[in-house]
Amino acid sequence: MSRKAKISGPEKIAAIEKYLRGEASLNHLATLLDVSFQSVKQWLQTYQSLGPNGLLNTSQNTSYSAELKKTAVEDYLAGGGSHMEICKRYGIKSTRQLRDWILKYNGHEKLKTSGIGGTPIMTKGRATTYNERVEIVKFCIEHQNQYAEAAQKFQVSYQQVYSWTNKYLKYGVGALQDRRGKRKSNDEMSEVEKLRAQNKLLEAENRRKQMEIDLLKKLDEIERRRF
């Protein structure tokens, strides 16, 4: 079977999101887009690890520091999660990369910084205010959960961005409050403060939903042209 020369980033995103909604199998998408099953499987891994934007800039390599590689490998070896879970936690593009690092680590090879260009992954966190966390989550929602880009832009760790975004999606804006020490608790926030933060994030969600609708229309157009 001939292979289509190149699938655009938006087409890949639309295809994977169709799979995640249960509307098509990976095999069906591979046939539809005239690519190999392994290619579609790799798109899925990239989407799960780096978010949709990870499928947009495939011409650039993601830069991984030696520190991140070592931290990810040691987290895995300490029982911190499966290959896929570690990849999601640290923004690693594929499980194959992680496995390669593990083999080198176990072989006592030095893990070196790799990748040219792209977005470097921040591994060091810092203290943040509630408003900063709202802005960071807003950026993630608007940019298709591009955790690495958000970490670089706001100078926080990838793990922090991932945690805050998922807390918001599961529990709402109140989960972004830091209740440690004597900081103001969620109960002490004024209703105006709560509403402002919630509205800001809802507006970001609505913009993202519109982008997803546009991507779905594009994929449907591709399917109609082929059949």
mmCIF file of N, CA, C and O in Angstrom, residues 2 17 24 57 129 145 148 154 158 165 168 198 221 226:
data_model
loop_
_atom_site.group_PDB
_atom_site.id
_atom_site.type_symbol
_atom_site.label_atom_id
_atom_site.label_comp_id
_atom_site.label_asym_id
_atom_site.label_seq_id
_atom_site.Cartn_x
_atom_site.Cartn_y
_atom_site.Cartn_z
ATOM 1 N N SER A 2 0.564 2.182 -0.838
ATOM 2 C CA SER A 2 1.333 3.420 -0.885
ATOM 3 C C SER A 2 1.090 4.224 0.373
ATOM 4 O O SER A 2 0.053 4.102 1.013
ATOM 5 N N GLU A 17 -7.962 12.570 18.449
ATOM 6 C CA GLU A 17 -9.099 12.930 19.293
ATOM 7 C C GLU A 17 -10.350 12.154 18.889
ATOM 8 O O GLU A 17 -11.194 11.847 19.728
ATOM 9 N N ALA A 24 -13.412 5.887 16.267
ATOM 10 C CA ALA A 24 -12.657 5.155 15.250
ATOM 11 C C ALA A 24 -11.509 4.418 15.922
ATOM 12 O O ALA A 24 -10.980 4.858 16.940
ATOM 13 N N ASN A 57 4.602 20.531 15.885
ATOM 14 C CA ASN A 57 5.955 20.949 15.503
ATOM 15 C C ASN A 57 6.887 19.757 15.395
ATOM 16 O O ASN A 57 7.919 19.698 16.031
ATOM 17 N N THR A 129 1.950 32.105 43.010
ATOM 18 C CA THR A 129 0.729 32.636 43.605
ATOM 19 C C THR A 129 -0.478 31.969 42.947
ATOM 20 O O THR A 129 -0.359 31.339 41.884
ATOM 21 N N ASN A 145 -2.974 21.933 25.928
ATOM 22 C CA ASN A 145 -2.212 21.217 26.969
ATOM 23 C C ASN A 145 -0.725 21.068 26.622
ATOM 24 O O ASN A 145 -0.124 20.017 26.834
ATOM 25 N N ALA A 148 5.043 21.557 28.265
ATOM 26 C CA ALA A 148 6.446 21.953 28.177
ATOM 27 C C ALA A 148 6.574 23.434 27.822
ATOM 28 O O ALA A 148 7.395 24.158 28.390
ATOM 29 N N PHE A 154 6.526 30.244 31.796
ATOM 30 C CA PHE A 154 6.298 30.764 33.148
ATOM 31 C C PHE A 154 7.411 30.377 34.132
ATOM 32 O O PHE A 154 7.300 30.701 35.312
ATOM 33 N N TYR A 158 7.671 21.238 34.562
ATOM 34 C CA TYR A 158 6.673 20.512 33.775
ATOM 35 C C TYR A 158 5.679 19.825 34.710
ATOM 36 O O TYR A 158 4.468 19.852 34.477
ATOM 37 N N THR A 165 -3.002 21.760 35.913
ATOM 38 C CA THR A 165 -4.001 21.655 34.845
ATOM 39 C C THR A 165 -4.960 20.509 35.123
ATOM 40 O O THR A 165 -6.179 20.653 34.979
ATOM 41 N N TYR A 168 -7.346 21.265 38.024
ATOM 42 C CA TYR A 168 -8.435 22.145 37.617
ATOM 43 C C TYR A 168 -9.495 21.361 36.839
ATOM 44 O O TYR A 168 -10.698 21.508 37.089
ATOM 45 N N GLN A 198 -12.699 31.702 37.514
ATOM 46 C CA GLN A 198 -13.484 30.695 36.811
ATOM 47 C C GLN A 198 -13.852 31.167 35.415
ATOM 48 O O GLN A 198 -13.754 30.405 34.436
ATOM 49 N N GLU A 221 -13.887 16.273 6.372
ATOM 50 C CA GLU A 221 -13.693 16.615 4.953
ATOM 51 C C GLU A 221 -12.742 15.632 4.279
ATOM 52 O O GLU A 221 -12.955 15.207 3.137
ATOM 53 N N ARG A 226 -12.098 10.832 0.582
ATOM 54 C CA ARG A 226 -11.551 9.496 0.339
ATOM 55 C C ARG A 226 -12.633 8.475 0.020
ATOM 56 O O ARG A 226 -12.376 7.477 -0.631
#
